[in-house]
Structures are given as structure tokens and as C-alpha cells.
mmCIF file of C-alpha atoms and ligand atoms in Angstrom:
data_model
loop_
_atom_site.group_PDB
_atom_site.id
_atom_site.type_symbol
_atom_site.label_atom_id
_atom_site.label_comp_id
_atom_site.label_asym_id
_atom_site.label_seq_id
_atom_site.Cartn_x
_atom_site.Cartn_y
_atom_site.Cartn_z
ATOM 1 C CA MET A 129 25.589 -38.748 -14.242
ATOM 2 C CA LYS A 130 22.149 -36.615 -14.044
ATOM 3 C CA PRO A 131 19.583 -39.205 -12.637
ATOM 4 C CA PHE A 132 16.991 -38.200 -15.467
ATOM 5 C CA PRO A 133 18.888 -36.839 -18.333
ATOM 6 C CA ASP A 134 16.179 -36.771 -20.679
ATOM 7 C CA LEU A 135 13.614 -34.939 -18.407
ATOM 8 C CA GLN A 136 12.807 -31.295 -19.081
ATOM 9 C CA ILE A 137 11.141 -30.462 -15.986
ATOM 10 C CA PRO A 138 11.607 -26.739 -15.242
ATOM 11 C CA LEU A 139 12.938 -26.985 -11.638
ATOM 12 C CA ILE A 140 12.219 -23.307 -11.098
ATOM 13 C CA PRO A 141 8.699 -22.699 -9.627
ATOM 14 C CA SER A 142 6.827 -19.708 -11.504
ATOM 15 C CA ALA A 143 7.675 -17.473 -8.275
ATOM 16 C CA ALA A 144 11.455 -17.426 -9.446
ATOM 17 C CA GLU A 145 10.401 -16.266 -13.068
ATOM 18 C CA LEU A 146 9.014 -12.729 -10.908
ATOM 19 C CA PRO A 147 11.381 -9.769 -12.147
ATOM 20 C CA PRO A 148 14.236 -9.661 -10.200
ATOM 21 C CA GLU A 149 13.730 -6.238 -9.063
ATOM 22 C CA VAL A 150 10.407 -7.300 -7.427
ATOM 23 C CA SER A 151 12.658 -8.584 -4.299
ATOM 24 C CA ASN A 152 13.943 -5.045 -3.533
ATOM 25 C CA PHE A 153 10.490 -4.006 -2.734
ATOM 26 C CA PRO A 154 10.352 -2.769 0.886
ATOM 27 C CA ARG A 155 7.260 -4.868 1.901
ATOM 28 C CA PHE A 156 4.453 -2.716 3.633
ATOM 29 C CA ARG A 157 2.009 -4.266 6.226
ATOM 30 C CA PHE A 158 -1.342 -3.240 4.564
ATOM 31 C CA MET A 159 -4.717 -4.605 4.719
ATOM 32 C CA GLY A 160 -5.690 -6.414 1.441
ATOM 33 C CA SER A 161 -1.861 -5.834 -0.063
ATOM 34 C CA LYS A 162 -1.369 -8.463 -2.867
ATOM 35 C CA PHE A 163 2.254 -8.932 -1.770
ATOM 36 C CA ARG A 164 1.868 -12.643 -1.383
ATOM 37 C CA LEU A 165 -0.344 -12.937 -4.551
ATOM 38 C CA LEU A 166 2.214 -11.486 -6.756
ATOM 39 C CA PRO A 167 3.822 -14.573 -8.502
ATOM 40 C CA TRP A 168 0.158 -15.478 -9.470
ATOM 41 C CA ILE A 169 -0.441 -12.081 -10.632
ATOM 42 C CA HIS A 170 2.525 -11.901 -12.601
ATOM 43 C CA ASP A 171 1.894 -15.151 -14.274
ATOM 44 C CA THR A 172 -1.493 -13.904 -15.413
ATOM 45 C CA LEU A 173 -0.343 -10.505 -16.527
ATOM 46 C CA VAL A 174 2.613 -11.818 -18.385
ATOM 47 C CA GLY A 175 0.119 -13.456 -20.961
ATOM 48 C CA ILE A 176 -1.302 -9.990 -22.072
ATOM 49 C CA ASP A 177 -0.009 -7.541 -24.495
ATOM 50 C CA PHE A 178 0.268 -4.119 -22.884
ATOM 51 C CA GLU A 179 2.645 -1.294 -22.741
ATOM 52 C CA THR A 180 1.018 1.103 -20.332
ATOM 53 C CA ALA A 181 -0.914 0.408 -17.178
ATOM 54 C CA THR A 182 -2.695 2.005 -14.503
ATOM 55 C CA ASP A 183 -2.881 0.834 -10.840
ATOM 56 C CA ALA A 184 -5.964 2.570 -9.647
ATOM 57 C CA PHE A 185 -6.056 1.884 -5.999
ATOM 58 C CA SER A 186 -2.430 1.345 -5.495
ATOM 59 C CA GLY A 187 -2.455 0.741 -1.562
ATOM 60 C CA SER A 188 1.129 -0.523 -0.499
ATOM 61 C CA GLY A 189 2.377 0.032 -4.111
ATOM 62 C CA VAL A 190 3.343 -3.692 -4.622
ATOM 63 C CA VAL A 191 1.589 -4.255 -7.730
ATOM 64 C CA SER A 192 2.660 -0.896 -9.345
ATOM 65 C CA TYR A 193 6.069 -2.151 -8.490
ATOM 66 C CA LEU A 194 5.551 -5.398 -10.389
ATOM 67 C CA LEU A 195 4.066 -3.502 -13.430
ATOM 68 C CA LYS A 196 7.511 -1.118 -13.176
ATOM 69 C CA SER A 197 9.766 -4.431 -12.887
ATOM 70 C CA MET A 198 7.776 -5.588 -15.931
ATOM 71 C CA ASN A 199 9.020 -2.747 -17.818
ATOM 72 C CA LYS A 200 5.470 -1.117 -18.248
ATOM 73 C CA GLU A 201 4.665 2.483 -17.964
ATOM 74 C CA VAL A 202 2.950 2.960 -14.891
ATOM 75 C CA LYS A 203 0.475 5.279 -13.332
ATOM 76 C CA ALA A 204 -0.144 4.702 -9.768
ATOM 77 C CA ASN A 205 -3.132 6.263 -8.034
ATOM 78 C CA ASP A 206 -4.549 6.081 -4.543
ATOM 79 C CA ALA A 207 -6.954 8.073 -2.624
ATOM 80 C CA LEU A 208 -4.882 8.291 0.352
ATOM 81 C CA VAL A 209 -1.564 10.523 0.799
ATOM 82 C CA PHE A 210 0.793 7.670 2.220
ATOM 83 C CA PRO A 211 0.037 5.228 -0.434
ATOM 84 C CA SER A 212 0.912 8.061 -2.618
ATOM 85 C CA ILE A 213 4.266 8.734 -0.861
ATOM 86 C CA LEU A 214 5.403 4.913 -0.890
ATOM 87 C CA THR A 215 4.935 4.983 -5.075
ATOM 88 C CA ILE A 216 6.603 8.597 -5.516
ATOM 89 C CA ALA A 217 9.365 7.040 -3.893
ATOM 90 C CA THR A 218 9.579 3.707 -5.856
ATOM 91 C CA ILE A 219 7.631 4.102 -8.973
ATOM 92 C CA ALA A 220 7.855 7.604 -10.108
ATOM 93 C CA ASN A 221 11.373 7.874 -8.650
ATOM 94 C CA SER A 222 13.799 6.342 -11.296
ATOM 95 C CA GLY A 223 17.102 7.572 -9.951
ATOM 96 C CA THR A 224 17.045 9.729 -6.677
ATOM 97 C CA ARG A 225 18.581 8.115 -3.414
ATOM 98 C CA LEU A 226 19.655 9.632 -0.206
ATOM 99 C CA GLU A 227 23.099 10.438 0.103
ATOM 100 C CA GLY A 228 25.068 9.844 3.410
ATOM 101 C CA ILE A 229 25.256 14.021 3.617
ATOM 102 C CA ASP A 230 21.089 13.846 3.626
ATOM 103 C CA LEU A 231 20.877 11.045 6.144
ATOM 104 C CA ASP A 232 23.257 13.261 8.580
ATOM 105 C CA LEU A 233 21.014 16.230 7.808
ATOM 106 C CA LEU A 234 18.174 14.209 8.715
ATOM 107 C CA LEU A 235 19.354 12.722 11.885
ATOM 108 C CA GLU A 236 20.855 15.736 13.087
ATOM 109 C CA SER A 237 17.496 17.811 12.697
ATOM 110 C CA LYS A 238 15.821 18.916 15.853
ATOM 111 C CA ALA A 239 12.405 20.308 15.670
ATOM 112 C CA ARG A 240 12.636 23.827 17.524
ATOM 113 C CA LEU A 241 9.439 25.575 16.362
ATOM 114 C CA ASP A 242 6.226 24.982 18.173
ATOM 115 C CA SER A 243 4.899 24.077 14.777
ATOM 116 C CA GLU A 244 7.331 21.361 14.616
ATOM 117 C CA ARG A 245 6.479 19.812 17.719
ATOM 118 C CA PHE A 246 2.671 18.621 16.734
ATOM 119 C CA ILE A 247 3.427 14.914 17.014
ATOM 120 C CA ARG A 248 4.868 15.224 20.539
ATOM 121 C CA ARG A 249 2.193 17.258 21.710
ATOM 122 C CA THR A 250 -0.859 15.773 20.283
ATOM 123 C CA PHE A 251 -0.210 12.158 20.538
ATOM 124 C CA GLU A 252 1.057 12.010 24.282
ATOM 125 C CA GLY A 253 0.975 8.783 25.637
ATOM 126 C CA ILE A 254 -0.345 7.299 22.534
ATOM 127 C CA PHE A 255 1.172 4.501 20.401
ATOM 128 C CA TYR A 256 4.754 5.555 21.310
ATOM 129 C CA THR A 257 6.913 6.768 24.038
ATOM 130 C CA PRO A 258 7.734 10.557 24.455
ATOM 131 C CA ALA A 259 11.274 9.876 22.868
ATOM 132 C CA GLU A 260 9.744 8.056 19.859
ATOM 133 C CA LEU A 261 7.421 10.811 19.395
ATOM 134 C CA SER A 262 10.027 13.549 19.464
ATOM 135 C CA SER A 263 12.054 11.543 16.937
ATOM 136 C CA LEU A 264 9.219 11.501 14.627
ATOM 137 C CA ASP A 265 8.899 15.422 14.961
ATOM 138 C CA ASP A 266 12.745 15.706 14.653
ATOM 139 C CA LEU A 267 12.957 13.662 11.310
ATOM 140 C CA TRP A 268 10.220 15.568 10.165
ATOM 141 C CA SER A 269 11.840 18.875 10.588
ATOM 142 C CA GLY A 270 14.889 17.275 8.754
ATOM 143 C CA ILE A 271 12.441 16.294 5.918
ATOM 144 C CA ARG A 272 11.432 19.592 5.473
ATOM 145 C CA ARG A 273 14.978 20.773 5.014
ATOM 146 C CA LEU A 274 15.682 18.809 1.882
ATOM 147 C CA GLU A 275 15.051 20.535 -1.292
ATOM 148 C CA SER A 276 14.498 17.609 -3.760
ATOM 149 C CA PRO A 277 11.087 16.596 -3.482
ATOM 150 C CA LEU A 278 11.889 12.974 -4.615
ATOM 151 C CA LYS A 279 14.499 12.904 -1.707
ATOM 152 C CA ARG A 280 11.591 14.192 0.582
ATOM 153 C CA ALA A 281 9.439 11.201 -0.660
ATOM 154 C CA VAL A 282 12.413 8.507 0.145
ATOM 155 C CA ALA A 283 12.580 10.128 3.679
ATOM 156 C CA LEU A 284 9.097 9.879 3.907
ATOM 157 C CA ALA A 285 8.664 6.604 2.656
ATOM 158 C CA ALA A 286 11.495 5.410 5.401
ATOM 159 C CA LEU A 287 9.625 7.282 7.879
ATOM 160 C CA LEU A 288 6.461 5.946 7.376
ATOM 161 C CA ARG A 289 7.818 2.182 7.326
ATOM 162 C CA SER A 290 9.577 2.833 10.531
ATOM 163 C CA ALA A 291 6.508 4.017 12.244
ATOM 164 C CA ILE A 292 4.639 0.861 11.117
ATOM 165 C CA LYS A 293 7.263 -1.249 12.247
ATOM 166 C CA ARG A 294 7.427 0.093 15.392
ATOM 167 C CA GLN A 295 3.638 -0.537 15.833
ATOM 168 C CA PRO A 296 3.093 -4.356 17.500
ATOM 169 C CA ARG A 297 0.201 -4.931 15.216
ATOM 170 C CA GLY A 298 1.021 -2.589 12.544
ATOM 171 C CA LEU A 299 -2.246 -0.821 13.186
ATOM 172 C CA PHE A 300 -3.053 2.325 15.157
ATOM 173 C CA THR A 301 -6.316 1.368 16.799
ATOM 174 C CA VAL A 302 -4.883 0.624 20.374
ATOM 175 C CA SER A 303 -3.325 3.680 22.187
ATOM 176 C CA ASP A 304 -1.231 1.978 24.926
ATOM 177 C CA PRO A 305 2.193 2.102 23.737
ATOM 178 C CA THR A 306 3.427 -0.974 26.077
ATOM 179 C CA ARG A 307 0.555 -3.503 24.898
ATOM 180 C CA TYR A 308 1.605 -6.662 22.665
ATOM 181 C CA GLN A 309 5.377 -6.157 23.539
ATOM 182 C CA ASP A 310 6.901 -9.461 22.854
ATOM 183 C CA GLY A 311 10.534 -8.902 22.333
ATOM 184 C CA ARG A 312 10.521 -8.854 18.509
ATOM 185 C CA ARG A 313 13.489 -7.416 17.057
ATOM 186 C CA ASP A 314 10.956 -4.589 15.290
ATOM 187 C CA LEU A 315 9.948 -3.486 18.781
ATOM 188 C CA GLN A 316 13.276 -3.325 20.325
ATOM 189 C CA LEU A 317 14.883 -0.884 17.518
ATOM 190 C CA THR A 318 14.015 3.020 18.088
ATOM 191 C CA ILE A 319 12.387 4.952 15.358
ATOM 192 C CA ARG A 320 15.718 6.140 14.541
ATOM 193 C CA GLU A 321 17.415 2.860 14.063
ATOM 194 C CA HIS A 322 14.762 1.669 12.174
ATOM 195 C CA PHE A 323 14.579 4.980 10.010
ATOM 196 C CA VAL A 324 18.550 4.224 9.113
ATOM 197 C CA GLU A 325 17.545 0.660 7.963
ATOM 198 C CA GLN A 326 14.410 2.113 6.035
ATOM 199 C CA VAL A 327 16.569 4.648 4.093
ATOM 200 C CA ASP A 328 18.591 1.922 2.956
ATOM 201 C CA ALA A 329 15.606 -0.210 1.847
ATOM 202 C CA TYR A 330 14.089 2.372 -0.142
ATOM 203 C CA ASN A 331 17.224 3.532 -1.531
ATOM 204 C CA GLY A 332 17.715 -0.087 -2.561
ATOM 205 C CA ALA A 333 14.332 -0.068 -4.053
ATOM 206 C CA VAL A 334 14.986 2.871 -6.484
ATOM 207 C CA PHE A 335 15.588 1.709 -10.395
ATOM 208 C CA SER A 336 14.597 2.988 -13.750
ATOM 209 C CA ASN A 337 12.683 1.129 -16.170
ATOM 210 C CA GLY A 338 13.566 3.428 -19.035
ATOM 211 C CA ARG A 339 9.906 4.869 -18.971
ATOM 212 C CA ARG A 340 8.518 7.788 -17.096
ATOM 213 C CA ASN A 341 6.021 6.544 -14.420
ATOM 214 C CA PHE A 342 3.510 9.046 -12.567
ATOM 215 C CA VAL A 343 1.854 9.008 -9.280
ATOM 216 C CA SER A 344 -1.464 10.747 -8.363
ATOM 217 C CA CYS A 345 -3.245 11.341 -5.228
ATOM 218 C CA GLY A 346 -7.176 11.214 -5.654
ATOM 219 C CA ASP A 347 -10.281 9.528 -6.342
ATOM 220 C CA VAL A 348 -10.249 6.922 -9.066
ATOM 221 C CA PHE A 349 -12.909 8.699 -10.712
ATOM 222 C CA ASP A 350 -10.751 11.563 -11.322
ATOM 223 C CA VAL A 351 -7.962 9.378 -12.947
ATOM 224 C CA GLN A 352 -7.430 9.964 -16.582
ATOM 225 C CA PRO A 353 -7.967 6.918 -18.471
ATOM 226 C CA GLY A 354 -6.085 5.872 -21.424
ATOM 227 C CA SER A 355 -3.548 3.246 -20.165
ATOM 228 C CA ASP A 356 -3.490 -0.226 -22.283
ATOM 229 C CA LEU A 357 -4.346 -1.881 -19.015
ATOM 230 C CA VAL A 358 -6.010 -0.727 -16.055
ATOM 231 C CA TYR A 359 -5.503 -2.897 -12.677
ATOM 232 C CA MET A 360 -8.085 -2.380 -10.152
ATOM 233 C CA ASP A 361 -7.959 -3.452 -6.322
ATOM 234 C CA PRO A 362 -10.853 -1.473 -4.476
ATOM 235 C CA PRO A 363 -11.504 -1.737 -0.822
ATOM 236 C CA TYR A 364 -14.308 -4.218 -0.248
ATOM 237 C CA VAL A 365 -17.735 -3.805 1.466
ATOM 238 C CA PRO A 366 -16.520 -4.440 5.107
ATOM 239 C CA LEU A 367 -17.853 -6.997 7.192
ATOM 240 C CA SER A 368 -17.285 -4.931 10.363
ATOM 241 C CA ASP A 369 -16.061 -1.410 10.805
ATOM 242 C CA ASP A 370 -12.746 -2.972 11.156
ATOM 243 C CA ASN A 371 -12.030 -2.997 7.567
ATOM 244 C CA CYS A 372 -11.595 0.746 7.405
ATOM 245 C CA TYR A 373 -8.276 1.734 6.154
ATOM 246 C CA ILE A 374 -8.396 5.332 8.219
ATOM 247 C CA LYS A 375 -9.471 3.591 11.164
ATOM 248 C CA ARG A 376 -6.378 1.346 10.892
ATOM 249 C CA TYR A 377 -3.912 3.866 9.332
ATOM 250 C CA HIS A 378 -4.925 7.331 10.350
ATOM 251 C CA PHE A 379 -1.869 7.986 12.218
ATOM 252 C CA LEU A 380 0.397 6.921 8.829
ATOM 253 C CA GLU A 381 -2.058 9.244 6.691
ATOM 254 C CA GLY A 382 -1.597 12.203 8.899
ATOM 255 C CA LEU A 383 2.440 11.313 9.076
ATOM 256 C CA ALA A 384 2.703 11.606 5.441
ATOM 257 C CA CYS A 385 1.571 15.236 5.105
ATOM 258 C CA TYR A 386 2.127 16.139 8.832
ATOM 259 C CA TRP A 387 -1.597 16.433 9.314
ATOM 260 C CA GLU A 388 -1.694 19.364 7.035
ATOM 261 C CA GLY A 389 -5.170 19.953 5.693
ATOM 262 C CA LYS A 390 -6.489 16.684 7.656
ATOM 263 C CA GLU A 391 -9.145 16.887 10.245
ATOM 264 C CA LEU A 392 -8.161 15.636 13.622
ATOM 265 C CA MET A 393 -10.751 14.183 15.888
ATOM 266 C CA MET A 394 -9.451 15.273 19.366
ATOM 267 C CA GLY A 395 -12.352 13.759 20.992
ATOM 268 C CA THR A 396 -11.256 9.996 19.969
ATOM 269 C CA LYS A 397 -8.743 8.010 22.320
ATOM 270 C CA VAL A 398 -6.137 7.880 19.405
ATOM 271 C CA ARG A 399 -6.699 11.142 17.692
ATOM 272 C CA LYS A 400 -8.188 9.895 14.511
ATOM 273 C CA ILE A 401 -8.561 11.816 11.222
ATOM 274 C CA ALA A 402 -11.846 11.947 9.434
ATOM 275 C CA LYS A 403 -12.768 9.211 7.224
ATOM 276 C CA PRO A 404 -13.040 10.104 3.400
ATOM 277 C CA PHE A 405 -16.154 8.786 1.712
ATOM 278 C CA THR A 406 -15.660 5.870 -0.705
ATOM 279 C CA PRO A 407 -18.488 4.293 -2.580
ATOM 280 C CA PHE A 408 -16.738 0.872 -2.580
ATOM 281 C CA ALA A 409 -17.031 0.597 1.049
ATOM 282 C CA TYR A 410 -20.901 0.414 1.288
ATOM 283 C CA ARG A 411 -23.518 -2.135 0.196
ATOM 284 C CA ARG A 412 -25.850 0.667 -1.044
ATOM 285 C CA THR A 413 -23.295 2.258 -3.376
ATOM 286 C CA ALA A 414 -20.813 -0.539 -4.387
ATOM 287 C CA ILE A 415 -22.536 -1.787 -7.482
ATOM 288 C CA GLU A 416 -23.238 1.579 -9.088
ATOM 289 C CA ALA A 417 -19.490 2.492 -8.567
ATOM 290 C CA PHE A 418 -18.372 -0.739 -10.255
ATOM 291 C CA ASP A 419 -20.513 0.112 -12.955
ATOM 292 C CA LYS A 420 -19.047 3.457 -13.037
ATOM 293 C CA LEU A 421 -15.546 2.216 -12.670
ATOM 294 C CA PHE A 422 -15.777 -0.148 -15.500
ATOM 295 C CA ARG A 423 -17.392 2.400 -17.652
ATOM 296 C CA LYS A 424 -14.639 4.877 -17.081
ATOM 297 C CA PHE A 425 -12.043 2.487 -18.070
ATOM 298 C CA ALA A 426 -14.072 0.805 -21.126
ATOM 299 C CA ASP A 427 -11.154 1.221 -23.487
ATOM 300 C CA SER A 428 -8.505 -0.343 -21.499
ATOM 301 C CA ILE A 429 -7.758 -4.329 -20.781
ATOM 302 C CA GLN A 430 -9.591 -4.268 -17.263
ATOM 303 C CA VAL A 431 -8.129 -6.395 -14.396
ATOM 304 C CA LEU A 432 -9.949 -6.655 -11.332
ATOM 305 C CA SER A 433 -8.847 -8.365 -8.022
ATOM 306 C CA TYR A 434 -11.434 -9.470 -6.018
ATOM 307 C CA SER A 435 -12.373 -12.299 -3.492
ATOM 308 C CA SER A 436 -14.990 -14.871 -2.705
ATOM 309 C CA ASN A 437 -15.788 -13.250 0.816
ATOM 310 C CA ALA A 438 -16.651 -9.632 -0.933
ATOM 311 C CA TYR A 439 -19.645 -7.870 -1.972
ATOM 312 C CA PRO A 440 -21.039 -7.731 -4.949
ATOM 313 C CA ASP A 441 -20.549 -11.476 -5.648
ATOM 314 C CA LEU A 442 -18.450 -12.698 -8.720
ATOM 315 C CA VAL A 443 -21.799 -13.372 -10.789
ATOM 316 C CA THR A 444 -22.688 -9.620 -10.447
ATOM 317 C CA LEU A 445 -19.262 -8.407 -11.079
ATOM 318 C CA ARG A 446 -18.787 -10.468 -14.406
ATOM 319 C CA ALA A 447 -21.985 -9.205 -15.688
ATOM 320 C CA LEU A 448 -21.126 -5.578 -14.816
ATOM 321 C CA MET A 449 -17.921 -5.848 -16.487
ATOM 322 C CA GLY A 450 -19.393 -7.756 -19.511
ATOM 323 C CA ARG A 451 -21.515 -4.554 -20.122
ATOM 324 C CA TYR A 452 -18.217 -2.769 -21.599
ATOM 325 C CA LYS A 453 -16.051 -5.698 -22.467
ATOM 326 C CA LYS A 454 -16.605 -8.117 -25.067
ATOM 327 C CA THR A 455 -14.738 -11.070 -23.241
ATOM 328 C CA VAL A 456 -14.472 -11.456 -19.437
ATOM 329 C CA GLU A 457 -12.424 -14.373 -18.005
ATOM 330 C CA VAL A 458 -11.895 -15.301 -14.298
ATOM 331 C CA PHE A 459 -8.830 -16.645 -13.097
ATOM 332 C CA GLU A 460 -8.962 -18.221 -9.267
ATOM 333 C CA LYS A 461 -6.746 -18.808 -6.261
ATOM 334 C CA GLU A 462 -6.992 -19.904 -2.683
ATOM 335 C CA HIS A 463 -5.681 -17.490 -0.361
ATOM 336 C CA ARG A 464 -5.507 -17.052 3.458
ATOM 337 C CA TYR A 465 -5.221 -13.288 4.336
ATOM 338 C CA HIS A 466 -3.003 -12.824 7.517
ATOM 339 C CA PHE A 467 -5.231 -10.065 9.383
ATOM 340 C CA GLY A 468 -6.699 -10.083 12.770
ATOM 341 C CA THR A 469 -6.563 -12.648 15.598
ATOM 342 C CA HIS A 470 -5.336 -16.306 15.004
ATOM 343 C CA ASP A 471 -8.787 -17.601 15.159
ATOM 344 C CA ALA A 472 -10.150 -14.930 12.779
ATOM 345 C CA ALA A 473 -7.023 -15.470 10.376
ATOM 346 C CA LYS A 474 -8.205 -18.960 10.335
ATOM 347 C CA ARG A 475 -11.615 -17.924 8.749
ATOM 348 C CA ASN A 476 -9.702 -15.665 6.182
ATOM 349 C CA VAL A 477 -9.136 -18.307 3.888
ATOM 350 C CA VAL A 478 -11.034 -16.945 0.384
ATOM 351 C CA GLN A 479 -11.129 -17.593 -3.171
ATOM 352 C CA GLU A 480 -8.813 -14.807 -4.711
ATOM 353 C CA TYR A 481 -10.180 -13.946 -8.402
ATOM 354 C CA LEU A 482 -8.438 -11.882 -11.037
ATOM 355 C CA ILE A 483 -11.306 -10.671 -13.465
ATOM 356 C CA ILE A 484 -10.221 -9.885 -16.903
ATOM 357 C CA GLY A 485 -12.120 -8.013 -19.442
ATOM 358 C CA SER A 486 -10.658 -7.340 -22.748
HETATM 359 C C1 SAM B 600 -7.223 -3.404 -1.338
HETATM 360 S S1 SAM B 600 -6.547 -1.756 -1.020
HETATM 361 C C2 SAM B 600 -5.074 -1.921 -2.509
HETATM 362 C C3 SAM B 600 -4.092 -2.896 -2.128
HETATM 363 C C4 SAM B 600 -2.827 -2.710 -3.239
HETATM 364 N N1 SAM B 600 -3.311 -3.324 -4.195
HETATM 365 C C5 SAM B 600 -1.872 -3.450 -2.683
HETATM 366 O O1 SAM B 600 -1.277 -4.678 -2.990
HETATM 367 O O2 SAM B 600 -1.246 -3.039 -1.656
HETATM 368 C C6 SAM B 600 -7.472 -0.731 -1.564
HETATM 369 C C7 SAM B 600 -7.181 0.894 -1.598
HETATM 370 O O3 SAM B 600 -7.917 1.809 -2.465
HETATM 371 C C8 SAM B 600 -7.839 2.894 -1.808
HETATM 372 N N2 SAM B 600 -9.000 3.914 -2.306
HETATM 373 C C9 SAM B 600 -10.243 3.650 -1.706
HETATM 374 N N3 SAM B 600 -11.312 4.092 -2.332
HETATM 375 C C10 SAM B 600 -10.727 5.058 -3.218
HETATM 376 C C11 SAM B 600 -11.129 5.776 -4.355
HETATM 377 N N4 SAM B 600 -12.406 6.207 -4.402
HETATM 378 N N5 SAM B 600 -10.287 6.183 -5.178
HETATM 379 C C12 SAM B 600 -9.113 5.851 -5.115
HETATM 380 N N6 SAM B 600 -8.640 4.958 -4.301
HETATM 381 C C13 SAM B 600 -9.216 4.565 -3.147
HETATM 382 C C14 SAM B 600 -7.647 2.892 -0.483
HETATM 383 O O4 SAM B 600 -7.091 3.791 0.056
HETATM 384 C C15 SAM B 600 -6.663 1.787 -0.500
HETATM 385 O O5 SAM B 600 -5.376 2.013 -0.621
#
């Protein structure tokens, strides 16, 4: 007999109510990723009536993937190339996977031309061993041979995730490939071994939600408005230079396009690329940028992710959104970000907000 036959307490916590597809998302270690906040974001979005959604600052792509799993028509945008590759592979792509024959081609390819050996030449002694750098060039030479753009995106997403998993802290700030080796499985596998696993992971993330979903790579102010709902998770004004996305991920950004069109700074220890300007990252431009953002999407339901340690503060943002939306509601949740050293992580307990204008 059941101990409490009359009780109707739901035994499943809200996290289990996430659409089942979400569990297939290959988690990407990305600063400010909302991966761990997904159940809360889902709980909040589920109460809103909308069919089409724009994720204007898509980053790792996890919120776009949630929206796709909720059967919305999704437009994902980010100013950087590598987040756009991740969303082409998982959001725009509704049925293309890498077959065994594609994987064979990728693993057999060898970079023969000088122009295909850019990585081993440029990053000698930086981030990876010479063999690993050569693997990246070789796999890239195979990716060029794939005819389908969606297959290329799946392969590139797998390569990006392999590259970040093979970096001890998931960052590209320290050059020495032998530092921080602690016997973790991710650090023991070769790039090629990772790649085989990651192709599987990205193949497993492909699904159709019966909609046409889009990806764009560009400034948020060039995004076409018009979705029922726009989710906005811009970068925060950094407390230190350490918050910069390009400083942390320049190698992935270059790898996503084989450094084509990127300005490489050869004078820097880790061969950085130039930082693109974003008005959200500076105190002097952030308020005006938020005002412009809310004005741009004035006809959509607006959902802004924000946190208590950011600038401008909640009161200011609420007032700014209130200029364009009749009702502004704030949902709150305590959250601990896991970036930085142990001590810094302790300090990273913040209030997360979802500011919703309708
Ligand atoms: C906080 S992250 C987004 C995280 C994402 N929601 C997730 O869960 O992974 C901010 C993103 O905004 C992008 N970004 C910065 N300035 C931008 C701009 N002006 N237009 C479009 N994207 C921008 C960055 O490249 C970064 O990927």
C-alpha cells in the first residue's frame, strides 16, 4: 500500500519537466552560459504565449536549444563566429548528421598545402603539443572537403568542443600546454579521440522541431526585429579585463573560420586576435546600448537575463525597459557562477534576474 494514498504532491522537480531533447545538448564551457539556469528559464518562459523567438546573444547556444525544444521558431544570433557555428549545427540544422563515410574522410585527411598548416606554424609551443596542433590542421583540411555546409558545421562544432575540452581550464589565456595537467580524462584523450566522441555528441543533438530555424552572425543592432519574443543575454560590463570573450576564446574564434579575415596579433604571447567592440562592455556606453536594444525590439515580448553584480543596476534597467513596454516584471534566483579560482568562485554568488517586458 502507498504510504500516503491521497497526497497529490508532484514527485518530479521542475527540472525534469524540461523538454526531453534538452538533455542531448552538448554542454559547452562558456563564460556566462545559462546551462545551469535552464530549468528556471524554462519555468518562466513556459507561462508566456509566443511562437517565434530570437536569442539575440546566443553564446553557447543552450537557450536557443531550449527554445527549439519548446517547439518555437528560433532565430539565434551572436557577434562571434564560433557561437554561430554551434547554433548552425544544433539549431538551424534539423536533420543533417555526419555519416561513417564522412568521419572516415575527416580522419584520413592530411594537411598537405602550406596554407593548410597554419595552426601548427602559428601556435608552435602554445596551448597544445605539436602533434595536437597538426591534428587540428589535418581535421580542418578534411572539413574543407565536406560539401554540405551543415555537415561542415557539425564537424566544426565537434572540433571546437574537442579543442576546448583539451584545454585544462577551458580558456586560451595561458600558453604552456603542460600546465594544469591533472590526469583528467579530457586531458588524456587526444584531439582526434575527442573529435570522434564529439561527432557522436553533435549527431545526437540534431533534431527537427517542425519549424525553420535561423542563425545569423553579427551585431545585435543588425538583427531583423519581428519575433514574438526576444531573449537578451548581453555581456556584462567587466569588473576586470578578464571578462572579455575574445581574450578567453580567441583560439576558438579563429578555429571556427581558420582565422580567415581575422587580425592576428603576432606580438602577443598566445597569438590573440583583435577584440571586436561591443557597447555592452563599457560603463560609458552600456546604458545607451540597453536603451537602443529595448527600442529596437519594442514590439516583442522582451526577456533580459541579468545579474546583481552587473552594471547598470536593476532599477535602471527596469526603468529603461519601461520606456518601451507597458509591464515590466522581475524574476529572481540565487546563482553561483563557476568561473575563476576557487576563492573567486566563492565570491561569484549573485542574484540572477529575468526582467520581462510585455
Ligand atoms: C553572456 S554571453 C551569452 C550566453 C548565452 N546566453 C549562453 O547561455 O551561453 C554574451 C554573448 O554576447 C555576444 N555579444 C557581445 N556583443 C554583442 C553584440 N553587440 N551583438 C551580438 N552579440 C554580442 C558575445 O559574443 C557572447 O557570446
